[in-house]
Short mmCIF file of C-alpha atoms and ligand atoms in Angstrom, two decimals:
data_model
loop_
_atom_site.label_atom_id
_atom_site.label_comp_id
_atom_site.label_asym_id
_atom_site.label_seq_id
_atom_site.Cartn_x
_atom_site.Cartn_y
_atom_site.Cartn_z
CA UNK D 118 -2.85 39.91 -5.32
CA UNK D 119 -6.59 42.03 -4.82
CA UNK D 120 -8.88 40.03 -2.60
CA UNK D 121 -12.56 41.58 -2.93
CA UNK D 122 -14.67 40.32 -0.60
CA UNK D 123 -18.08 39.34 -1.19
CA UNK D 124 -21.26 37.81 -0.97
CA UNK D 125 -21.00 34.18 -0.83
CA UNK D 126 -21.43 33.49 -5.17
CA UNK D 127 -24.18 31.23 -5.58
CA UNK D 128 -24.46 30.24 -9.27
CA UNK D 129 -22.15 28.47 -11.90
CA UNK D 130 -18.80 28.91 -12.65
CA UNK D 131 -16.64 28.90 -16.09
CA UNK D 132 -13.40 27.37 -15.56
CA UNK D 133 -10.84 28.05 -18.16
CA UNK D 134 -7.15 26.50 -18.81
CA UNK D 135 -4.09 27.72 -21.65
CA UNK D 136 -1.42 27.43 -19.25
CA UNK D 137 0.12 24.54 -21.28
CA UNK D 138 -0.87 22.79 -24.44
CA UNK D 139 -4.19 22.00 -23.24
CA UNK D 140 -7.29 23.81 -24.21
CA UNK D 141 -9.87 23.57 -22.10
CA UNK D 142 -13.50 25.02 -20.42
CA UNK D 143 -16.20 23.36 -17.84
CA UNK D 144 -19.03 24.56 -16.18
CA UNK D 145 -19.65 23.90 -12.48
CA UNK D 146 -22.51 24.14 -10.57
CA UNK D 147 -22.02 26.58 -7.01
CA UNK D 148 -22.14 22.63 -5.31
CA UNK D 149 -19.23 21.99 -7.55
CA UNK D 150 -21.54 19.78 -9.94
CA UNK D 151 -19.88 19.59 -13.53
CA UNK D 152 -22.49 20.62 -15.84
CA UNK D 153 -20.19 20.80 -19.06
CA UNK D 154 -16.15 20.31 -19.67
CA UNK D 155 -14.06 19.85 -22.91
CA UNK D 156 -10.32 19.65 -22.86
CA UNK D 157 -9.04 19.70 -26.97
CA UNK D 158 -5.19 18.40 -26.64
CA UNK D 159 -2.97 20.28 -29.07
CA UNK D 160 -0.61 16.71 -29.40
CA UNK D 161 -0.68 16.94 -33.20
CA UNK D 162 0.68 20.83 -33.06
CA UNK D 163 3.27 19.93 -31.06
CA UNK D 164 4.23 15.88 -31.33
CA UNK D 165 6.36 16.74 -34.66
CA UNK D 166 8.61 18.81 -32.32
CA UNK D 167 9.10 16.30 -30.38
CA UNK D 168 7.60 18.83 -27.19
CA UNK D 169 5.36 22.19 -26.86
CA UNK D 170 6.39 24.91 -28.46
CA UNK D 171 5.18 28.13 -26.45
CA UNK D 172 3.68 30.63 -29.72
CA UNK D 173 2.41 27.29 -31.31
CA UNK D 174 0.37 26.96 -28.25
CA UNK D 175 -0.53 30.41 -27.91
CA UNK D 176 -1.87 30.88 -31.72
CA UNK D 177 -3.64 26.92 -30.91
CA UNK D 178 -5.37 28.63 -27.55
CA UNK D 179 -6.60 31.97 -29.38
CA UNK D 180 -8.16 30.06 -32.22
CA UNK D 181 -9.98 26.63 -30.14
CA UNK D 182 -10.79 28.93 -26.84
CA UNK D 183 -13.91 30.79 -28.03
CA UNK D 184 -15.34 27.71 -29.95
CA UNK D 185 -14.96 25.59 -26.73
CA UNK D 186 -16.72 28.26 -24.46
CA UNK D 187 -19.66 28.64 -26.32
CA UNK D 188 -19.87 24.64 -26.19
CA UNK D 189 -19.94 24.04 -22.68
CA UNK D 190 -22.17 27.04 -21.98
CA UNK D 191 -24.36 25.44 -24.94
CA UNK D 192 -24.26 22.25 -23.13
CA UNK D 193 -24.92 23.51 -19.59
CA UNK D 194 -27.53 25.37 -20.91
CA UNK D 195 -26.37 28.69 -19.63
CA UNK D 196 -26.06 32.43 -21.30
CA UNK D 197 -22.82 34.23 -19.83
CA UNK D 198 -25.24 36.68 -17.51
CA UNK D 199 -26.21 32.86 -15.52
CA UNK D 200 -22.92 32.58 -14.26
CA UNK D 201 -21.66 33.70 -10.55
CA UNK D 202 -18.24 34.02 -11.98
CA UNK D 203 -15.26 33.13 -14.39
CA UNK D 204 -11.95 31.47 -13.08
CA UNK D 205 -9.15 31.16 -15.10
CA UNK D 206 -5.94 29.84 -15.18
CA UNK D 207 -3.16 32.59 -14.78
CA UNK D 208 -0.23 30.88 -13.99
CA UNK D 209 2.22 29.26 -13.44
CA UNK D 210 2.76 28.50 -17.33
CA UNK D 211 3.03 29.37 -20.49
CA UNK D 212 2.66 33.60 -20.79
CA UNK D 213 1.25 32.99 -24.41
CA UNK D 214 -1.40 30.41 -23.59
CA UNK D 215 -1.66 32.10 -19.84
CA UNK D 216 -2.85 36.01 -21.80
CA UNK D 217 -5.34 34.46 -24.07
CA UNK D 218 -7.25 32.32 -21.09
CA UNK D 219 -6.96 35.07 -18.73
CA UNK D 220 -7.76 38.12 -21.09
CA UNK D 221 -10.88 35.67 -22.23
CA UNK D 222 -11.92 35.09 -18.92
CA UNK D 223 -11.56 39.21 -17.61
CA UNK D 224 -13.69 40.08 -20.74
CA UNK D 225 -16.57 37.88 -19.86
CA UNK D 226 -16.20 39.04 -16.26
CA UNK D 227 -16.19 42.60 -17.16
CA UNK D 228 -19.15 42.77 -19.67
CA UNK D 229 -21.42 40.71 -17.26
CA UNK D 230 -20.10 42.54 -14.27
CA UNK D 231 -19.49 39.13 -12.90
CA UNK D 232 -16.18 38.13 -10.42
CA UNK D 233 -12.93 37.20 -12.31
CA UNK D 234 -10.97 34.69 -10.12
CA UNK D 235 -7.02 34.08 -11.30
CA UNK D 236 -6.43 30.66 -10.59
CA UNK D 237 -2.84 29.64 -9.81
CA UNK D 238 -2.40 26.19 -11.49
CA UNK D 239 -1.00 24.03 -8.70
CA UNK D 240 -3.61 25.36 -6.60
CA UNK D 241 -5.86 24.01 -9.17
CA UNK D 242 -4.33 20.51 -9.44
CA UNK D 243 -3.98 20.59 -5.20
CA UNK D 244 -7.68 21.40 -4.31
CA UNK D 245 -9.10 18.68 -7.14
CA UNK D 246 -9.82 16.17 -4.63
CA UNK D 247 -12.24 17.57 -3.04
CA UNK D 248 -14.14 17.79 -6.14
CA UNK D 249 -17.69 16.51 -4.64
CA UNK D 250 -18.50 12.96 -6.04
CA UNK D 251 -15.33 12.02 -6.64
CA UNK D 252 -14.76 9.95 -3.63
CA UNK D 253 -17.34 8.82 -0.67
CA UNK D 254 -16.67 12.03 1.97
CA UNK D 255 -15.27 15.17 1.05
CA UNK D 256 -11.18 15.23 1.40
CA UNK D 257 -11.11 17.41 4.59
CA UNK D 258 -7.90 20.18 4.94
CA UNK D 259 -5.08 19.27 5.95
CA UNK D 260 -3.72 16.95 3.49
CA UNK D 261 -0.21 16.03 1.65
CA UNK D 262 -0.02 16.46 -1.91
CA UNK D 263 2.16 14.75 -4.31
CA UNK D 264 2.31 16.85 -7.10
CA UNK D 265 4.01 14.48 -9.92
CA UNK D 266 3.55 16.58 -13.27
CA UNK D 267 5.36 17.30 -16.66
CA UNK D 268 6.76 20.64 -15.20
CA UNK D 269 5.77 20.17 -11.48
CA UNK D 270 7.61 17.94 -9.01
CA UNK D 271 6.54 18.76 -5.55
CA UNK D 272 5.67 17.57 -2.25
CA UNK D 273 3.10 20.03 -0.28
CA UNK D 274 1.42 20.59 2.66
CA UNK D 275 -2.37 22.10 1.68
CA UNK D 276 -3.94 23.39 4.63
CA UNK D 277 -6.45 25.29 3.23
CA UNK D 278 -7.42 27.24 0.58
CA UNK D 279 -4.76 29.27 -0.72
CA UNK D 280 -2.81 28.01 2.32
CA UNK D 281 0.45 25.99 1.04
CA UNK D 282 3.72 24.88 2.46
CA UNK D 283 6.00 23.45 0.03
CA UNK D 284 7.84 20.49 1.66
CA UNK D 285 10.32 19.40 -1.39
CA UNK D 286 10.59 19.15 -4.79
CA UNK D 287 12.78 18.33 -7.51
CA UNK D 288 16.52 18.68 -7.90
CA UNK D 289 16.64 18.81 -11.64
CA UNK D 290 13.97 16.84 -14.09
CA UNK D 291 10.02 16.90 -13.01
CA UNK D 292 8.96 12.98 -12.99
CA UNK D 293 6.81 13.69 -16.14
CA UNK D 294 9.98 15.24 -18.11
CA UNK D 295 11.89 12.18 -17.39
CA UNK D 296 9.40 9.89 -18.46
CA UNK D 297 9.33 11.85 -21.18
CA UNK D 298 12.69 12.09 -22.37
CA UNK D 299 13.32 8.35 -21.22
CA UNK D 300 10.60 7.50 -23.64
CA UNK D 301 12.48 9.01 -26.58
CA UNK D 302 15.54 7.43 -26.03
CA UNK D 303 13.21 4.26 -26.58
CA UNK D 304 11.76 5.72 -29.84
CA UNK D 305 8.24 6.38 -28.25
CA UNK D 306 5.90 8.85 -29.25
CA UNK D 307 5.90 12.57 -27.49
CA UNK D 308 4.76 12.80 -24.80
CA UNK D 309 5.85 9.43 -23.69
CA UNK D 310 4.51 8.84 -20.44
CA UNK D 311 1.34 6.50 -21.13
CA UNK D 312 3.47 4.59 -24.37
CA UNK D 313 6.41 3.88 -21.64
CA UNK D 314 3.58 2.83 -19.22
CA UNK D 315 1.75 0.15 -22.09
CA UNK D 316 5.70 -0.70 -23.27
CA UNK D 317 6.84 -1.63 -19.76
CA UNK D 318 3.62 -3.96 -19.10
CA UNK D 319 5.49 -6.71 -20.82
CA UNK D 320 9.17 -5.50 -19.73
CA UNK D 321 10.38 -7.32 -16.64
CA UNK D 322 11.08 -4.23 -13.54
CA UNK D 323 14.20 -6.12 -12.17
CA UNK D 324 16.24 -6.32 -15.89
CA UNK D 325 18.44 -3.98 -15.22
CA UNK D 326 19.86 -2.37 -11.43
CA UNK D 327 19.06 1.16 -12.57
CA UNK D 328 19.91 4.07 -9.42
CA UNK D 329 17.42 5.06 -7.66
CA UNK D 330 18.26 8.67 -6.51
CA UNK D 331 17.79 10.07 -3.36
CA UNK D 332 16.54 6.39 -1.90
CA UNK D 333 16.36 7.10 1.89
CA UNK D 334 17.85 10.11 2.39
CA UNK D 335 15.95 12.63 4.39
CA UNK D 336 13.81 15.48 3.90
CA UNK D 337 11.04 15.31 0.47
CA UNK D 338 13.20 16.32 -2.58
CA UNK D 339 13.49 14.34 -5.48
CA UNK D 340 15.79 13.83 -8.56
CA UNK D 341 15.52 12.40 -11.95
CA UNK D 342 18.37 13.19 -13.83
CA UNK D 343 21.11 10.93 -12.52
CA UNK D 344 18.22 8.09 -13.61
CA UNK D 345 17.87 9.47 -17.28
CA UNK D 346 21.39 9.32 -17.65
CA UNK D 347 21.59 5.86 -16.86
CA UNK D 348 19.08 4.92 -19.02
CA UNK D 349 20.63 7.63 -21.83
CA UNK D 350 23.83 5.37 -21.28
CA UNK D 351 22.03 1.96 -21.30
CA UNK D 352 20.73 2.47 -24.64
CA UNK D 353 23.73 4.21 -26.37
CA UNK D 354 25.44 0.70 -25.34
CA UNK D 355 23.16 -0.80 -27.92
CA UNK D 356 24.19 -0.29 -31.51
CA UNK D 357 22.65 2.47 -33.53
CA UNK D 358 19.21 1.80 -35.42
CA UNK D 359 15.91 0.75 -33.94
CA UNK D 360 16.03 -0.65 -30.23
CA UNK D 361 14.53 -4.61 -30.01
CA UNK D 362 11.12 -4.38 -28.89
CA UNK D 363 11.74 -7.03 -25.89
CA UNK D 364 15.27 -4.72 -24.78
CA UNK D 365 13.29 -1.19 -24.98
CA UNK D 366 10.39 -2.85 -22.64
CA UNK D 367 12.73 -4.10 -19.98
CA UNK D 368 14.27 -0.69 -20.29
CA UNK D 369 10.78 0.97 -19.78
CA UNK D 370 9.82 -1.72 -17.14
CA UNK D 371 13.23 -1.23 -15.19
CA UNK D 372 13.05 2.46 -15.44
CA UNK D 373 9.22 2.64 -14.22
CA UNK D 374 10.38 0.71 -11.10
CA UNK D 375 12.69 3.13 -10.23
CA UNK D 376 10.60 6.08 -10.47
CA UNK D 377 8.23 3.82 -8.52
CA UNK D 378 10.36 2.66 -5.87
CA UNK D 379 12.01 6.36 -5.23
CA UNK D 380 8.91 8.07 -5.17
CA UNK D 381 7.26 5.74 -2.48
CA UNK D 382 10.44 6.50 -0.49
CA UNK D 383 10.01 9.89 -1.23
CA UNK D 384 6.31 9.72 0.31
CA UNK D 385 7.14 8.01 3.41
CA UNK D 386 9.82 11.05 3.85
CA UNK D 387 6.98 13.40 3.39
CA UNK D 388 4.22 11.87 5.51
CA UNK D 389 6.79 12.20 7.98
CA UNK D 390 7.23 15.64 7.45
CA UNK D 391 3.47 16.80 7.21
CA UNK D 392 3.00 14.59 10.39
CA UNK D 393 5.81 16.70 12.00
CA UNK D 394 3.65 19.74 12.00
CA UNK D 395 0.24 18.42 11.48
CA UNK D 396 -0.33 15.31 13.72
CA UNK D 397 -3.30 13.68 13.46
CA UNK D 398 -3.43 14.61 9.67
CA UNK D 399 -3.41 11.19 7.66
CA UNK D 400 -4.31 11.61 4.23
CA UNK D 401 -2.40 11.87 0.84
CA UNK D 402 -2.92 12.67 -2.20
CA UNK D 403 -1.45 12.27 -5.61
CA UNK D 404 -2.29 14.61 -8.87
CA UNK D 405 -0.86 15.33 -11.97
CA UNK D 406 -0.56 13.63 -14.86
CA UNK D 407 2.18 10.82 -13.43
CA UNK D 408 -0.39 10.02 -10.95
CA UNK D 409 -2.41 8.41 -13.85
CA UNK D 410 1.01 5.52 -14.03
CA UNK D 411 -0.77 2.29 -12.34
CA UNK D 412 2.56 1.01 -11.12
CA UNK D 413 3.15 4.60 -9.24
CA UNK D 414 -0.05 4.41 -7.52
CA UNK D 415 0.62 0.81 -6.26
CA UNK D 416 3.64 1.56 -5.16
CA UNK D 417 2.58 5.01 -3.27
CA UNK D 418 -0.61 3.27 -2.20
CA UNK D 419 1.12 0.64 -0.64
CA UNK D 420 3.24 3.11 1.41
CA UNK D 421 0.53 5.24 2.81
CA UNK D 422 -1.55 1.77 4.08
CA UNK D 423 1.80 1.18 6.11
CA UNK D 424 1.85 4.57 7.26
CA UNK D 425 -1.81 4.40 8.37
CA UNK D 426 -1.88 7.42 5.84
CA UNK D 427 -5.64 7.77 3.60
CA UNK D 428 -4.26 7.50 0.00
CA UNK D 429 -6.49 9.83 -2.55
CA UNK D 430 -6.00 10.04 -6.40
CA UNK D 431 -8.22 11.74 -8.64
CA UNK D 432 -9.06 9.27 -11.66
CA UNK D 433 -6.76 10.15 -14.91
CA UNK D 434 -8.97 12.69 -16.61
CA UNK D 435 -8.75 14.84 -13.29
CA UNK D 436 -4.94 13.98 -12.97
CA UNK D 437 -3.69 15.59 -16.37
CA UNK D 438 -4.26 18.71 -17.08
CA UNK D 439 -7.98 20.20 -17.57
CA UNK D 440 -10.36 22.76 -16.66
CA UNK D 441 -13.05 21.14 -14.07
CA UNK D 442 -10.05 21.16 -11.81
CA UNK D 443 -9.74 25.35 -12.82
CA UNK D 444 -13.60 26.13 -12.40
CA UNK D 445 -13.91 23.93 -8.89
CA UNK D 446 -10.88 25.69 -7.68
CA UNK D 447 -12.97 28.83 -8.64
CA UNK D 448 -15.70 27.70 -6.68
CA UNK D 449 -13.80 27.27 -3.42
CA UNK D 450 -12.49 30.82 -3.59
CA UNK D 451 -15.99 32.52 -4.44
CA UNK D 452 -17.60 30.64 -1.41
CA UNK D 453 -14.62 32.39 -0.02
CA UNK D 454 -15.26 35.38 -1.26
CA UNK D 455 -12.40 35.79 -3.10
CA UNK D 456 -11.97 37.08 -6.61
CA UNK D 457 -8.83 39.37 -8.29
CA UNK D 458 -8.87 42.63 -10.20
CA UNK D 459 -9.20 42.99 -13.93
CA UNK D 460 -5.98 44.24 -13.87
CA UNK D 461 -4.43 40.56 -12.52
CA UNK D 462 -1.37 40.08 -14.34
CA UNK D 463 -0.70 36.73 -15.39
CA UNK D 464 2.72 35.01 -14.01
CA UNK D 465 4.55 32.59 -16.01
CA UNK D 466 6.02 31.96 -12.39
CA UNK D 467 3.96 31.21 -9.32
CA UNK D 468 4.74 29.24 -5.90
CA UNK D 469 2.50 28.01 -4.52
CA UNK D 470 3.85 29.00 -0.90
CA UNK D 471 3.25 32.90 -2.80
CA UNK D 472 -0.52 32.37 -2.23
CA UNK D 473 -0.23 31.31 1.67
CA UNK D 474 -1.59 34.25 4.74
CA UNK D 475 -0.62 32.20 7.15
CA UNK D 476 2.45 29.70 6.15
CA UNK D 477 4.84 31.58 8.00
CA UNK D 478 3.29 31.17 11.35
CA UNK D 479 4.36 27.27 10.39
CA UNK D 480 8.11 25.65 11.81
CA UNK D 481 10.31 24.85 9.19
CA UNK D 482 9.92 21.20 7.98
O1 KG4 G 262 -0.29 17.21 -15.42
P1 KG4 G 262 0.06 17.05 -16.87
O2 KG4 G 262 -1.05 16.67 -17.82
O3 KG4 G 262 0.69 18.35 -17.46
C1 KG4 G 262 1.59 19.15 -16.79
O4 KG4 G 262 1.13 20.03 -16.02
O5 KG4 G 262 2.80 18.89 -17.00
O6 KG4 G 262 1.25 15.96 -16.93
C2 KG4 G 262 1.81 15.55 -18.16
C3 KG4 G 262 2.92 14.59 -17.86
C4 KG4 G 262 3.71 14.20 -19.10
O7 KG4 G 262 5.08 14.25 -18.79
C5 KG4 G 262 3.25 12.77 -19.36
O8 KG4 G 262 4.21 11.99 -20.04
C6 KG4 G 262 3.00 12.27 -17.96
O9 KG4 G 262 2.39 13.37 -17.31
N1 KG4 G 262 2.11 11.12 -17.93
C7 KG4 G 262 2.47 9.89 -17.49
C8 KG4 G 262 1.35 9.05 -17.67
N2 KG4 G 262 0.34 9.80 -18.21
C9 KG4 G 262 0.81 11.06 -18.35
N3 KG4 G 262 3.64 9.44 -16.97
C10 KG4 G 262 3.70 8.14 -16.63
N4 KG4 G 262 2.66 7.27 -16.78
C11 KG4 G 262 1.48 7.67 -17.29
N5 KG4 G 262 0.48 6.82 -17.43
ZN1 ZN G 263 -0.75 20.50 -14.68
#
């Protein structure tokens, strides 16, 4: 990657995000203010296929992205030549969706002569916390992240900007893909997370003994699969045709506590871990759009009070994907002074860990 190095940017930023099947733009002020944000979900492209399908998304971004620039600029009340700079989203992702943002983004940058910043996804969802406002005092580096997405299943130490160390992650499934295909097997709608969330409210957790993988073993990885299967084989024990309402919600209920229950584990593995390297650091935090699931957030929340861990989740709108999280991340490399060539290409495939200077100075968790 080009660093250019310069003058702190005062001024608003455009955030953009493609990298999935979400559309979306916000303006931030230079204090990290949101001035303007729209996120336009392309659910009734995809929901028929029962998932996204990459040049649906693609075609969906080209067509909604300039109509949703020109509305947040309208609504912050800026012209193009107002703003300090233009972050978007270049990977990981989608290289359909991840081309049209990016390409958008460069030409703004390049006819205003303003700084293009490509914004590496994860980095987006790990630095949302400190999005000013959100809670009382700024979220101070270092911290723990528990990234718990559809396509991103990671624990992570964030040190600083552009400073990760990836702790764990998953095996097999991310803990948004099995909620996902879980919810299927149970006839929900795509994508299933939130409907296997409102099902399970009136399932009872403790129905069925479902495995909970990887339950105290050591180290931060995780693994979903062995779980899915169960479930896969729970409901092919049924016979064919529609699933009783009251079965399917113990199902969801008893599958939710699972997840729960392994991923508190998981976090009192990893707060472990970060402590290992980082003592005195005591705060985690949760993104992605899994961390919106109220029964995962008890459950994790619970763990990090016993821990005498800080316990930080962005609310729901932050947590899934969206572009304040893009334009703030923009923000904290242009006070930086960091921005990337026009010639940036974008990468369907991005560690985190790629964007660290100084991770290798750490021990090995
Ligand atoms: O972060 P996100 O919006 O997109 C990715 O980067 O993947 O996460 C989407 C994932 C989907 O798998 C969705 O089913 C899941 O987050 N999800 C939930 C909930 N809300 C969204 N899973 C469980 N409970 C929820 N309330
Ligand atoms: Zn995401």
């Amino acid at each position: 990657m080009h660093f250019h190095y310069l003058p702190r940017a005062e001024g608003p930023v455009l955030g953009i995000e493609t990298s999935c099947d979400e559309t979306a733009a916000a303006v931030l002020d230079s204090a990290g203010k949101v001035l303007a944000e729209a996120v336009l979900s392309q659910l009734a492209e995809h929901a028929p296929h029962g998932g996204v399908v990459p040049e649906i998304a693609a075609r969906a971004h080209l067509h909604h992205l300039p109509e949703l620039v020109k509305r947040v600029m309208g609504e912050a009340g800026l012209r193009f030549g107002d703003l300090a700079g233009v972050a978007a989203t270049s990977g990981p992702g989608l290289i359909g969706g991840l081309i049209v943002g990016s390409s958008f983004a460069k030409g703004i940058a390049l006819a205003q002569k303003k700084p293009f910043v490509a914004i590496n996804h994860l980095e987006a969802h790990a630095l949302s916390p400190r999005l000013p406002g959100l809670f009382p005092e700024e979220v101070p580096f270092p911290y723990l992240l528990m990234l718990l997405s559809g396509g991103h299943c990671q624990c992570v130490a964030v040190l600083g900007v552009g400073n990760y160390r990836r702790l764990g992650g998953t095996l097999d499934d991310a803990v948004g893909e099995a909620f996902d295909k879980v919810a299927k097997l149970l006839g929900l709608p795509w994508p299933g997370g939130p409907y296997l969330e409102r099902l399970a409210a009136s399932g009872d957790p403790f129905a069925f003994p479902l495995p909970r993988p990887l339950l105290g073993r050591p180290g931060c990885d995780f693994s979903f699969s062995g779980l899915k299967t169960a479930v896969a084989q729970l409901v092919a024990s049924k016979p064919p045709g529609p699933l009783a309402r009251s079965f399917a919600a113990d199902v969801a209920a008893s599958f939710q506590q699972a997840v729960a229950e392994v991923l508190a584990d998981r976090a009192a593995h990893a707060m472990a871990a970060f402590r290992a390297y980082s003592p005195g650091a005591c705060n985690l935090v949760m993104a992605g759009g899994v961390a919106a699931n109220q029964t995962i957030r008890a459950a994790v929340a619970e763990q990090t009070k016993a821990l005498g861990f800080g316990f930080f989740v962005p609310p729901p709108s932050l947590c899934t994907d969206n572009a304040v999280m893009v334009a703030w991340a923009g923000v904290e490399r242009l006070r930086l002074g960091l921005s990337d060539g026009l010639d940036f290409s974008p990468r369907p495939r991005w560690p985190l860990e790629a964007l660290s200077t100084s991770a290798e100075s750490l021990p090995a968790p």
